[in-house]
Tab-separated table of C-alpha atoms in Angstrom:
chain	number	residue	atom	x	y	z
A	1	ASP	CA	-119.333	53.024	-75.611
A	2	THR	CA	-122.557	52.683	-77.433
A	3	ALA	CA	-122.620	54.139	-80.943
A	4	VAL	CA	-126.313	54.249	-81.616
A	5	SER	CA	-128.625	53.758	-78.675
A	6	GLN	CA	-132.399	53.380	-78.530
A	7	THR	CA	-134.778	53.367	-75.563
A	8	PRO	CA	-136.826	51.494	-74.691
A	9	LYS	CA	-135.700	48.092	-75.917
A	10	TYR	CA	-139.155	46.587	-75.419
A	11	LEU	CA	-142.465	48.466	-75.545
A	12	VAL	CA	-145.853	46.748	-74.908
A	13	THR	CA	-148.935	49.010	-75.056
A	14	GLN	CA	-152.636	48.982	-75.791
A	15	MET	CA	-154.156	50.028	-79.125
A	16	GLY	CA	-155.028	53.691	-79.275
A	17	ASN	CA	-152.186	54.807	-76.941
A	18	ASP	CA	-149.502	57.328	-77.855
A	19	LYS	CA	-145.863	56.303	-77.381
A	20	SER	CA	-142.309	57.648	-78.169
A	21	ILE	CA	-139.115	55.914	-78.964
A	22	LYS	CA	-135.843	57.784	-78.386
A	23	CYS	CA	-132.624	57.432	-80.391
A	24	GLU	CA	-129.213	58.872	-79.773
A	25	GLN	CA	-125.873	58.683	-81.640
A	26	ASN	CA	-122.548	59.588	-80.334
A	27	LEU	CA	-120.562	59.241	-83.698
A	28	GLY	CA	-120.838	62.853	-84.682
A	29	HIS	CA	-122.932	61.812	-87.799
A	30	ASP	CA	-125.107	64.277	-89.575
A	31	THR	CA	-127.785	61.898	-90.880
A	32	MET	CA	-130.124	59.742	-88.916
A	33	TYR	CA	-132.883	57.226	-89.970
A	34	TRP	CA	-135.806	55.248	-88.704
A	35	TYR	CA	-136.467	51.842	-90.218
A	36	LYS	CA	-139.264	49.323	-89.549
A	37	GLN	CA	-138.816	45.665	-89.642
A	38	ASP	CA	-142.014	43.745	-89.833
A	39	SER	CA	-142.828	40.072	-88.949
A	40	LYS	CA	-141.515	38.920	-92.416
A	41	LYS	CA	-138.128	40.583	-91.515
A	42	PHE	CA	-138.209	43.194	-94.387
A	43	LEU	CA	-136.502	46.355	-93.349
A	44	LYS	CA	-138.079	49.463	-94.590
A	45	ILE	CA	-137.040	53.047	-94.454
A	46	MET	CA	-139.495	55.385	-92.735
A	47	PHE	CA	-137.742	58.678	-92.254
A	48	SER	CA	-134.236	60.338	-92.555
A	49	TYR	CA	-133.062	63.578	-91.079
A	50	ASN	CA	-129.890	65.437	-92.050
A	51	ASN	CA	-128.678	68.069	-89.667
A	52	LYS	CA	-132.162	68.265	-88.018
A	53	GLU	CA	-134.001	68.596	-91.292
A	54	LEU	CA	-136.283	65.968	-92.772
A	55	ILE	CA	-135.010	64.684	-96.113
A	56	ILE	CA	-136.788	61.419	-96.597
A	57	ASN	CA	-140.400	60.763	-95.631
A	58	GLU	CA	-141.660	57.453	-97.054
A	59	THR	CA	-145.307	56.624	-97.189
A	60	VAL	CA	-145.904	56.489	-93.505
A	61	PRO	CA	-149.182	57.309	-91.735
A	62	ASN	CA	-149.453	60.740	-90.204
A	63	ARG	CA	-149.764	59.076	-86.811
A	64	PHE	CA	-145.841	58.689	-87.038
A	65	SER	CA	-144.000	61.948	-86.332
A	66	PRO	CA	-140.218	62.055	-86.066
A	67	LYS	CA	-138.626	64.868	-84.187
A	68	SER	CA	-134.860	65.845	-84.162
A	69	PRO	CA	-134.005	68.242	-81.320
A	70	ASP	CA	-130.350	68.202	-82.485
A	71	LYS	CA	-128.277	66.137	-84.958
A	72	ALA	CA	-127.495	63.603	-82.418
A	73	HIS	CA	-131.070	62.706	-81.499
A	74	LEU	CA	-133.930	61.515	-83.631
A	75	ASN	CA	-137.052	60.491	-81.774
A	76	LEU	CA	-140.208	58.778	-83.144
A	77	HIS	CA	-143.577	59.578	-81.737
A	78	ILE	CA	-146.487	57.444	-82.683
A	79	ASN	CA	-150.170	58.480	-82.022
A	80	SER	CA	-153.190	56.163	-81.797
A	81	LEU	CA	-151.271	53.009	-82.092
A	82	GLU	CA	-152.767	50.174	-84.154
A	83	LEU	CA	-152.207	46.466	-84.121
A	84	GLY	CA	-150.303	46.762	-87.451
A	85	ASP	CA	-147.664	49.020	-85.749
A	86	SER	CA	-146.288	46.073	-84.020
A	87	ALA	CA	-142.814	45.601	-85.414
A	88	VAL	CA	-139.179	46.300	-84.448
A	89	TYR	CA	-138.092	49.769	-85.079
A	90	PHE	CA	-134.388	50.535	-85.861
A	91	CYS	CA	-132.659	53.879	-85.577
A	92	ALA	CA	-129.483	54.329	-87.722
A	93	SER	CA	-126.917	57.069	-88.483
A	94	SER	CA	-124.352	57.876	-91.222
A	95	GLN	CA	-121.912	60.538	-92.091
A	96	ASP	CA	-123.336	62.952	-94.507
A	97	PRO	CA	-122.002	61.966	-97.943
A	98	PHE	CA	-121.540	65.580	-98.926
A	99	THR	CA	-118.837	66.062	-96.340
A	100	GLY	CA	-116.403	64.245	-98.442
A	101	ARG	CA	-116.761	60.611	-97.541
A	102	LEU	CA	-117.343	58.591	-100.656
A	103	TYR	CA	-119.299	55.810	-99.095
A	104	ASN	CA	-122.094	55.978	-96.616
A	105	GLU	CA	-122.188	53.053	-94.202
A	106	GLN	CA	-124.922	53.133	-91.683
A	107	PHE	CA	-124.674	52.234	-88.094
A	108	PHE	CA	-127.757	50.765	-86.440
A	109	GLY	CA	-129.217	50.769	-83.053
A	110	PRO	CA	-130.231	47.582	-81.173
A	111	GLY	CA	-133.854	47.992	-82.119
A	112	THR	CA	-137.043	48.616	-80.215
A	113	ARG	CA	-139.634	45.813	-80.241
A	114	LEU	CA	-143.078	47.433	-80.171
A	115	THR	CA	-146.068	45.175	-79.391
A	116	VAL	CA	-149.463	46.638	-79.713
A	117	LEU	CA	-152.236	44.668	-77.922
B	1	ASP	CA	-131.464	51.185	-106.658
B	2	ALA	CA	-130.704	48.157	-108.624
B	3	LYS	CA	-132.517	44.984	-107.535
B	4	THR	CA	-130.462	42.176	-106.029
B	5	THR	CA	-131.060	38.437	-105.949
B	6	GLN	CA	-129.698	36.209	-103.219
B	7	PRO	CA	-130.246	32.554	-102.198
B	8	THR	CA	-132.670	32.164	-99.312
B	9	SER	CA	-130.429	30.126	-97.199
B	10	MET	CA	-126.946	28.543	-96.896
B	11	ASP	CA	-125.092	26.359	-94.565
B	12	CYS	CA	-121.355	26.283	-93.910
B	13	ALA	CA	-119.191	24.277	-91.618
B	14	GLU	CA	-117.386	26.113	-88.740
B	15	GLY	CA	-113.851	27.030	-89.762
B	16	ARG	CA	-114.490	26.821	-93.428
B	17	ALA	CA	-114.980	29.773	-95.774
B	18	ALA	CA	-118.550	30.879	-96.437
B	19	ASN	CA	-119.169	32.148	-99.933
B	20	LEU	CA	-122.376	34.198	-100.268
B	21	PRO	CA	-123.341	35.074	-103.814
B	22	CYS	CA	-125.456	38.042	-105.043
B	23	ASN	CA	-126.817	38.862	-108.429
B	24	HIS	CA	-127.227	42.473	-109.520
B	25	SER	CA	-127.451	42.351	-113.301
B	26	THR	CA	-129.157	45.783	-113.544
B	27	ILE	CA	-126.446	47.676	-111.565
B	28	SER	CA	-125.535	51.019	-112.982
B	29	GLY	CA	-122.040	52.527	-113.276
B	30	ASN	CA	-122.275	54.721	-110.239
B	31	GLU	CA	-123.796	52.193	-107.856
B	32	TYR	CA	-121.768	50.504	-105.075
B	33	VAL	CA	-122.226	47.048	-103.722
B	34	TYR	CA	-122.840	47.011	-100.036
B	35	TRP	CA	-123.080	44.034	-97.585
B	36	TYR	CA	-124.739	44.127	-94.244
B	37	ARG	CA	-125.696	41.269	-91.935
B	38	GLN	CA	-128.232	41.076	-89.171
B	39	ILE	CA	-127.635	38.705	-86.308
B	40	HIS	CA	-130.884	37.562	-84.645
B	41	SER	CA	-132.486	40.177	-82.517
B	42	GLN	CA	-129.931	42.854	-83.263
B	43	GLY	CA	-129.644	45.790	-85.620
B	44	PRO	CA	-128.098	45.313	-89.050
B	45	GLN	CA	-124.224	45.659	-89.095
B	46	TYR	CA	-122.189	46.981	-91.979
B	47	ILE	CA	-119.693	44.471	-93.317
B	48	ILE	CA	-117.990	45.843	-96.540
B	49	HIS	CA	-118.628	47.686	-99.761
B	50	GLY	CA	-117.023	48.008	-103.237
B	51	LEU	CA	-117.473	49.617	-106.569
B	52	LYS	CA	-115.498	47.410	-108.947
B	53	ASN	CA	-112.305	46.260	-107.418
B	54	ASN	CA	-112.100	43.452	-104.917
B	55	GLU	CA	-112.033	44.578	-101.392
B	56	THR	CA	-110.847	43.146	-98.073
B	57	ASN	CA	-111.269	44.112	-94.526
B	58	GLU	CA	-111.026	42.510	-91.067
B	59	MET	CA	-114.452	41.005	-91.452
B	60	ALA	CA	-114.627	39.703	-95.027
B	61	SER	CA	-113.586	39.926	-98.684
B	62	LEU	CA	-115.814	41.076	-101.591
B	63	ILE	CA	-115.320	39.795	-104.944
B	64	ILE	CA	-117.055	41.732	-107.762
B	65	THR	CA	-117.225	40.280	-111.244
B	66	GLU	CA	-115.430	42.293	-114.079
B	67	ASP	CA	-119.048	43.046	-115.596
B	68	ARG	CA	-120.230	43.914	-112.073
B	69	LYS	CA	-123.348	42.053	-112.525
B	70	SER	CA	-122.660	39.751	-109.567
B	71	SER	CA	-120.553	39.624	-106.473
B	72	THR	CA	-119.522	37.188	-103.625
B	73	LEU	CA	-119.049	37.896	-100.040
B	74	ILE	CA	-116.395	35.675	-98.336
B	75	LEU	CA	-116.063	35.052	-94.685
B	76	PRO	CA	-112.641	33.256	-94.677
B	77	HIS	CA	-113.066	31.282	-91.522
B	78	ALA	CA	-116.739	31.245	-90.434
B	79	THR	CA	-117.650	30.876	-86.789
B	80	LEU	CA	-120.820	30.140	-85.130
B	81	ARG	CA	-121.304	33.831	-84.373
B	82	ASP	CA	-121.360	34.505	-88.068
B	83	THR	CA	-124.853	32.937	-88.258
B	84	ALA	CA	-126.949	35.705	-89.507
B	85	VAL	CA	-128.984	37.031	-92.374
B	86	TYR	CA	-126.701	38.624	-94.918
B	87	TYR	CA	-128.071	41.489	-97.166
B	88	CYS	CA	-126.496	42.527	-100.450
B	89	ILE	CA	-127.590	46.103	-101.462
B	90	VAL	CA	-126.476	48.054	-104.378
B	91	ARG	CA	-126.950	51.875	-104.251
B	92	VAL	CA	-125.591	55.279	-105.030
B	93	PRO	CA	-123.855	56.385	-101.780
B	94	SER	CA	-124.675	59.994	-102.101
B	95	GLY	CA	-127.579	62.227	-102.987
B	96	SER	CA	-131.129	62.214	-101.715
B	97	ALA	CA	-131.501	58.392	-101.628
B	98	ARG	CA	-129.497	57.946	-98.478
B	99	GLN	CA	-131.546	55.089	-97.163
B	100	LEU	CA	-130.793	51.504	-97.592
B	101	THR	CA	-133.266	49.192	-99.363
B	102	PHE	CA	-133.109	45.848	-97.732
B	103	GLY	CA	-134.228	42.637	-99.711
B	104	SER	CA	-134.873	39.369	-98.123
B	105	GLY	CA	-131.226	38.335	-97.743
B	106	THR	CA	-129.448	34.999	-97.237
B	107	GLN	CA	-129.813	33.172	-93.995
B	108	LEU	CA	-126.304	31.799	-93.313
B	109	THR	CA	-126.124	29.059	-90.698
B	110	VAL	CA	-122.688	28.074	-89.524
B	111	LEU	CA	-122.755	24.501	-88.280
B	112	PRO	CA	-120.487	23.141	-85.591
């Protein structure tokens, strides 16, 4: 039973293309995230959604657009892909802290390795 | 979120305890200490967290100094599968800053 799943696991595409990465969680969590891990292995937050509403939007190019059709799904669409977009993208989820849980551990998906040629 | 400082890398013999230190001298009173790890080519995995008391779970123990300016993650009997990058993060668990801010972490290599 996969808690947080992402598809595809690998994505190789040409510069200028548009691509999407899908994420689903079956944990009943209210909050989902997208992180980017670059070649230096630093993990940086990109977006966070709580109950389908955007709550965190870091300095990310407009070419990146998250979409949350329901609280179990958070997809990432990328337009006009550039070489610098090559990275591993991780989806994560957590229980909303306002529902009473004091801490807020996050559960991560396996990652999507995006390579832009 | 308070900044953390960790050694870049550490080695540990299989079966021995691995003690991973973390300095967080600017931690504020409402910030928790979290530990995550990332095994090669996988997503980060939550290990343990604490506020001021020592904590233990099935994976590890967390020792936080009385002044809370540093902590140590202890893997009591390290195995080869514990080889990973370990991240120490301090943060307030609620509010608008729900995201985790990862630093460079400590690469732990468990040697046979």
